[in-house]
Tab-separated table of C-alpha atoms in Angstrom:
chain	number	residue	atom	x	y	z
A	1	MET	CA	132.225	82.174	87.453
A	2	LEU	CA	130.916	79.916	84.705
A	3	THR	CA	128.332	78.456	87.057
A	4	LEU	CA	127.245	81.913	88.194
A	5	SER	CA	126.974	83.113	84.589
A	6	LEU	CA	124.926	80.054	83.690
A	7	ILE	CA	122.562	80.660	86.609
A	8	THR	CA	122.193	84.299	85.589
A	9	LEU	CA	121.504	83.319	81.988
A	10	LEU	CA	118.903	80.767	83.044
A	11	SER	CA	117.242	83.328	85.309
A	12	LEU	CA	117.065	85.893	82.526
A	13	THR	CA	115.718	83.286	80.122
A	14	ALA	CA	113.025	82.259	82.607
A	15	TRP	CA	112.070	85.897	83.122
A	16	ALA	CA	111.867	86.494	79.373
A	17	GLU	CA	109.607	83.468	78.950
A	18	GLU	CA	107.437	84.628	81.843
A	19	ASP	CA	107.327	88.137	80.432
A	20	THR	CA	105.818	86.933	77.145
A	21	ARG	CA	103.075	84.912	78.796
A	22	TYR	CA	100.666	87.848	78.512
A	23	GLN	CA	101.053	89.959	75.413
A	24	GLU	CA	99.929	93.452	74.549
A	25	GLY	CA	97.263	93.401	71.870
A	26	VAL	CA	96.311	89.831	72.761
A	27	HIS	CA	95.638	89.672	76.488
A	28	TYR	CA	95.519	93.381	77.234
A	29	THR	CA	95.614	96.773	75.578
A	30	VAL	CA	97.444	99.879	76.735
A	31	LEU	CA	95.638	103.193	77.053
A	32	SER	CA	97.409	105.978	75.191
A	33	ASN	CA	96.276	108.390	77.907
A	34	PRO	CA	96.577	106.558	81.247
A	35	LEU	CA	93.981	107.098	83.942
A	36	LYS	CA	94.873	108.916	87.127
A	37	THR	CA	95.758	106.402	89.830
A	38	THR	CA	95.518	106.716	93.609
A	39	TYR	CA	98.230	104.392	94.924
A	40	ARG	CA	100.775	106.053	97.178
A	41	GLY	CA	103.811	105.509	99.375
A	42	ASP	CA	104.997	101.920	99.546
A	43	GLU	CA	102.274	100.736	97.154
A	44	ILE	CA	103.530	99.591	93.756
A	45	GLY	CA	100.304	99.793	91.787
A	46	GLU	CA	96.536	99.820	91.595
A	47	ILE	CA	93.903	97.497	90.173
A	48	MET	CA	90.634	99.152	89.179
A	49	GLU	CA	87.403	97.233	88.688
A	50	PHE	CA	84.890	99.125	86.570
A	51	PHE	CA	81.501	97.748	87.561
A	52	SER	CA	77.763	98.327	87.706
A	53	TYR	CA	75.306	97.101	90.323
A	54	SER	CA	72.822	96.241	87.583
A	55	CYS	CA	75.377	94.032	85.793
A	56	ILE	CA	74.788	90.315	86.459
A	57	HIS	CA	78.398	89.535	85.526
A	58	CYS	CA	79.605	92.008	88.164
A	59	TYR	CA	77.360	90.333	90.728
A	60	ASN	CA	78.740	86.907	89.810
A	61	PHE	CA	82.271	88.327	89.971
A	62	GLU	CA	81.976	89.381	93.624
A	63	PRO	CA	83.042	86.037	95.209
A	64	ALA	CA	86.171	85.969	93.030
A	65	ILE	CA	87.032	89.512	94.085
A	66	GLU	CA	86.661	88.542	97.736
A	67	ARG	CA	89.020	85.595	97.234
A	68	PHE	CA	91.529	87.798	95.458
A	69	LEU	CA	91.432	90.475	98.156
A	70	ASP	CA	92.108	87.853	100.825
A	71	GLU	CA	95.438	86.987	99.199
A	72	LYS	CA	96.327	90.238	97.436
A	73	PRO	CA	99.666	91.778	98.460
A	74	ASP	CA	99.256	94.824	100.685
A	75	ASN	CA	101.336	96.921	98.304
A	76	ILE	CA	98.757	96.661	95.509
A	77	ARG	CA	95.675	98.830	95.889
A	78	PHE	CA	92.251	97.621	94.723
A	79	THR	CA	89.671	100.239	93.751
A	80	GLN	CA	86.128	99.853	92.494
A	81	VAL	CA	84.828	102.394	89.993
A	82	PRO	CA	81.057	102.493	89.417
A	83	VAL	CA	80.604	103.215	85.717
A	84	MET	CA	78.767	106.227	84.359
A	85	PHE	CA	77.962	105.271	80.766
A	86	ASN	CA	74.873	107.505	80.722
A	87	PRO	CA	72.664	109.520	83.117
A	88	ARG	CA	70.654	106.399	84.010
A	89	ASN	CA	73.695	105.140	85.931
A	90	GLU	CA	73.834	108.175	88.205
A	91	PRO	CA	71.608	106.913	91.070
A	92	GLU	CA	73.683	103.762	91.550
A	93	VAL	CA	76.945	105.688	91.241
A	94	ARG	CA	75.763	108.050	93.977
A	95	ALA	CA	74.654	105.069	96.076
A	96	TYR	CA	78.144	103.582	95.865
A	97	TYR	CA	79.787	106.794	97.034
A	98	VAL	CA	77.226	107.417	99.766
A	99	ALA	CA	78.219	104.026	101.171
A	100	GLN	CA	81.906	104.963	100.963
A	101	VAL	CA	81.343	108.259	102.777
A	102	LEU	CA	79.305	106.522	105.490
A	103	LYS	CA	81.944	103.755	105.720
A	104	ILE	CA	79.496	100.936	105.012
A	105	GLY	CA	80.810	100.082	101.562
A	106	GLU	CA	81.166	96.318	101.907
A	107	GLU	CA	77.764	95.857	103.528
A	108	ALA	CA	76.068	98.197	101.054
A	109	ASN	CA	77.604	96.420	98.059
A	110	ARG	CA	76.247	93.117	99.285
A	111	GLU	CA	72.741	94.451	99.969
A	112	ILE	CA	72.469	96.330	96.670
A	113	PHE	CA	73.687	93.402	94.578
A	114	ASN	CA	71.412	90.954	96.418
A	115	THR	CA	68.374	93.211	96.118
A	116	ILE	CA	68.792	93.529	92.357
A	117	HIS	CA	69.924	90.014	91.461
A	118	ARG	CA	68.513	87.745	94.176
A	119	GLU	CA	65.315	89.523	95.109
A	120	ARG	CA	64.793	90.761	91.532
A	121	ARG	CA	63.858	94.242	92.717
A	122	ALA	CA	64.710	97.203	90.526
A	123	LEU	CA	66.900	99.965	91.939
A	124	ARG	CA	66.901	102.757	89.391
A	125	THR	CA	66.117	105.958	91.270
A	126	ASP	CA	67.550	107.913	94.180
A	127	ALA	CA	64.325	107.286	96.088
A	128	GLN	CA	64.621	103.519	95.647
A	129	PHE	CA	68.224	103.528	96.860
A	130	ALA	CA	67.297	105.771	99.790
A	131	GLN	CA	64.560	103.330	100.796
A	132	LEU	CA	66.953	100.386	100.603
A	133	PHE	CA	69.561	102.167	102.714
A	134	GLU	CA	66.930	102.862	105.364
A	135	ASP	CA	65.374	99.378	105.328
A	136	LYS	CA	68.553	97.304	105.167
A	137	LEU	CA	71.407	99.534	106.291
A	138	GLY	CA	69.787	101.723	108.919
A	139	VAL	CA	70.460	104.994	107.109
A	140	ASP	CA	67.633	107.519	107.348
A	141	GLU	CA	66.217	108.456	103.924
A	142	GLU	CA	66.822	112.151	104.517
A	143	LYS	CA	70.417	111.495	105.539
A	144	TYR	CA	70.881	109.384	102.424
A	145	MET	CA	69.589	112.100	100.094
A	146	ASN	CA	71.595	114.829	101.814
A	147	THR	CA	74.748	112.737	101.501
A	148	ALA	CA	74.043	111.704	97.902
A	149	TYR	CA	73.965	115.345	96.796
A	150	SER	CA	76.614	116.677	99.145
A	151	PHE	CA	79.833	118.507	98.340
A	152	GLY	CA	81.646	115.315	99.322
A	153	VAL	CA	79.886	112.988	96.891
A	154	ASP	CA	79.490	115.293	93.875
A	155	PRO	CA	83.239	115.295	93.018
A	156	MET	CA	83.328	111.499	93.347
A	157	VAL	CA	80.499	111.187	90.831
A	158	GLN	CA	82.328	113.490	88.434
A	159	LYS	CA	85.451	111.380	88.859
A	160	SER	CA	83.475	108.288	87.825
A	161	VAL	CA	82.236	110.148	84.752
A	162	GLN	CA	85.807	111.055	83.796
A	163	LEU	CA	87.294	107.630	84.507
A	164	THR	CA	84.551	105.832	82.596
A	165	GLY	CA	84.972	108.078	79.568
A	166	ASN	CA	88.765	108.078	79.587
A	167	SER	CA	88.952	104.312	80.062
A	168	ARG	CA	87.189	103.832	76.714
A	169	ILE	CA	85.639	100.596	77.981
A	170	GLY	CA	82.402	99.277	76.529
A	171	GLY	CA	81.149	96.952	79.256
A	172	THR	CA	81.470	95.643	82.783
A	173	PRO	CA	83.202	94.234	84.664
A	174	THR	CA	86.498	95.506	83.292
A	175	ILE	CA	89.844	95.297	85.063
A	176	ILE	CA	92.508	97.961	84.498
A	177	ALA	CA	95.990	97.792	86.032
A	178	ASN	CA	98.016	100.888	86.900
A	179	GLY	CA	95.588	103.083	85.013
A	180	LYS	CA	96.769	101.854	81.617
A	181	TYR	CA	96.547	98.075	81.123
A	182	VAL	CA	93.007	97.096	80.101
A	183	ILE	CA	92.737	93.351	80.610
A	184	ASP	CA	90.756	91.278	78.098
A	185	SER	CA	88.930	88.828	80.369
A	186	GLY	CA	87.951	86.627	77.448
A	187	ALA	CA	91.520	86.347	76.202
A	188	VAL	CA	92.951	85.461	79.620
A	189	GLY	CA	90.192	82.983	80.437
A	190	SER	CA	87.874	84.655	82.945
A	191	ASN	CA	87.141	87.781	84.948
A	192	GLU	CA	88.857	86.176	87.935
A	193	MET	CA	91.988	85.469	85.905
A	194	ALA	CA	91.993	89.120	84.805
A	195	LEU	CA	92.699	90.103	88.422
A	196	TYR	CA	95.810	87.942	88.508
A	197	VAL	CA	96.997	89.202	85.132
A	198	ALA	CA	96.614	92.749	86.462
A	199	LYS	CA	98.658	91.785	89.521
A	200	TYR	CA	101.313	90.223	87.286
A	201	LEU	CA	101.599	93.349	85.115
A	202	ILE	CA	101.909	95.596	88.164
A	203	GLU	CA	104.632	93.429	89.667
A	204	ARG	CA	106.393	93.201	86.304
A	205	ASP	CA	106.459	96.993	86.008
A	206	ALA	CA	107.741	97.328	89.570
A	207	GLN	CA	110.605	94.909	88.868
A	208	GLN	CA	111.563	96.746	85.699
A	209	GLN	CA	111.840	100.134	87.405
């Protein structure tokens, strides 16, 4: 019994030490009004990446996201949220959701990021995105425009507006776990590390339930 109690005590001590590794107010903040999440069923949480195609840091973050997704547990959902800080963001937000509706999200992300940051070509208007989708993704310009302003995409754009505003973030990329933990990438060391801190917080919450 003594040995079992000692093991239990050591386990609790280790957990307590682990639990203080990332601290509220230092490594992350907690939203007073949590964002609506989309994880369901057997999933234990959701990581959101707030991003912008025009953001060079988001472009540089992509390889780290790919590595993380390769090893991420299946019970944690990963969701990208294109930010809508102002009306100038709307064409790229619509482009993101057009790609989701047409089920070419991964390919479209790569082509859009590369066009802006490798080829140094501006993508600021619906017409420019429509041309890119036709030239590089095989989507007819008319089909692109019809999809971009469809009943399916309009609510998605409004959701981005709401999530961006309610998140109270000031820049991209930003990682938020379970709709409430806003990770400070600088405090934890890097944008890539922010993904793992988000994972840790989700798993911590799941264990405490």
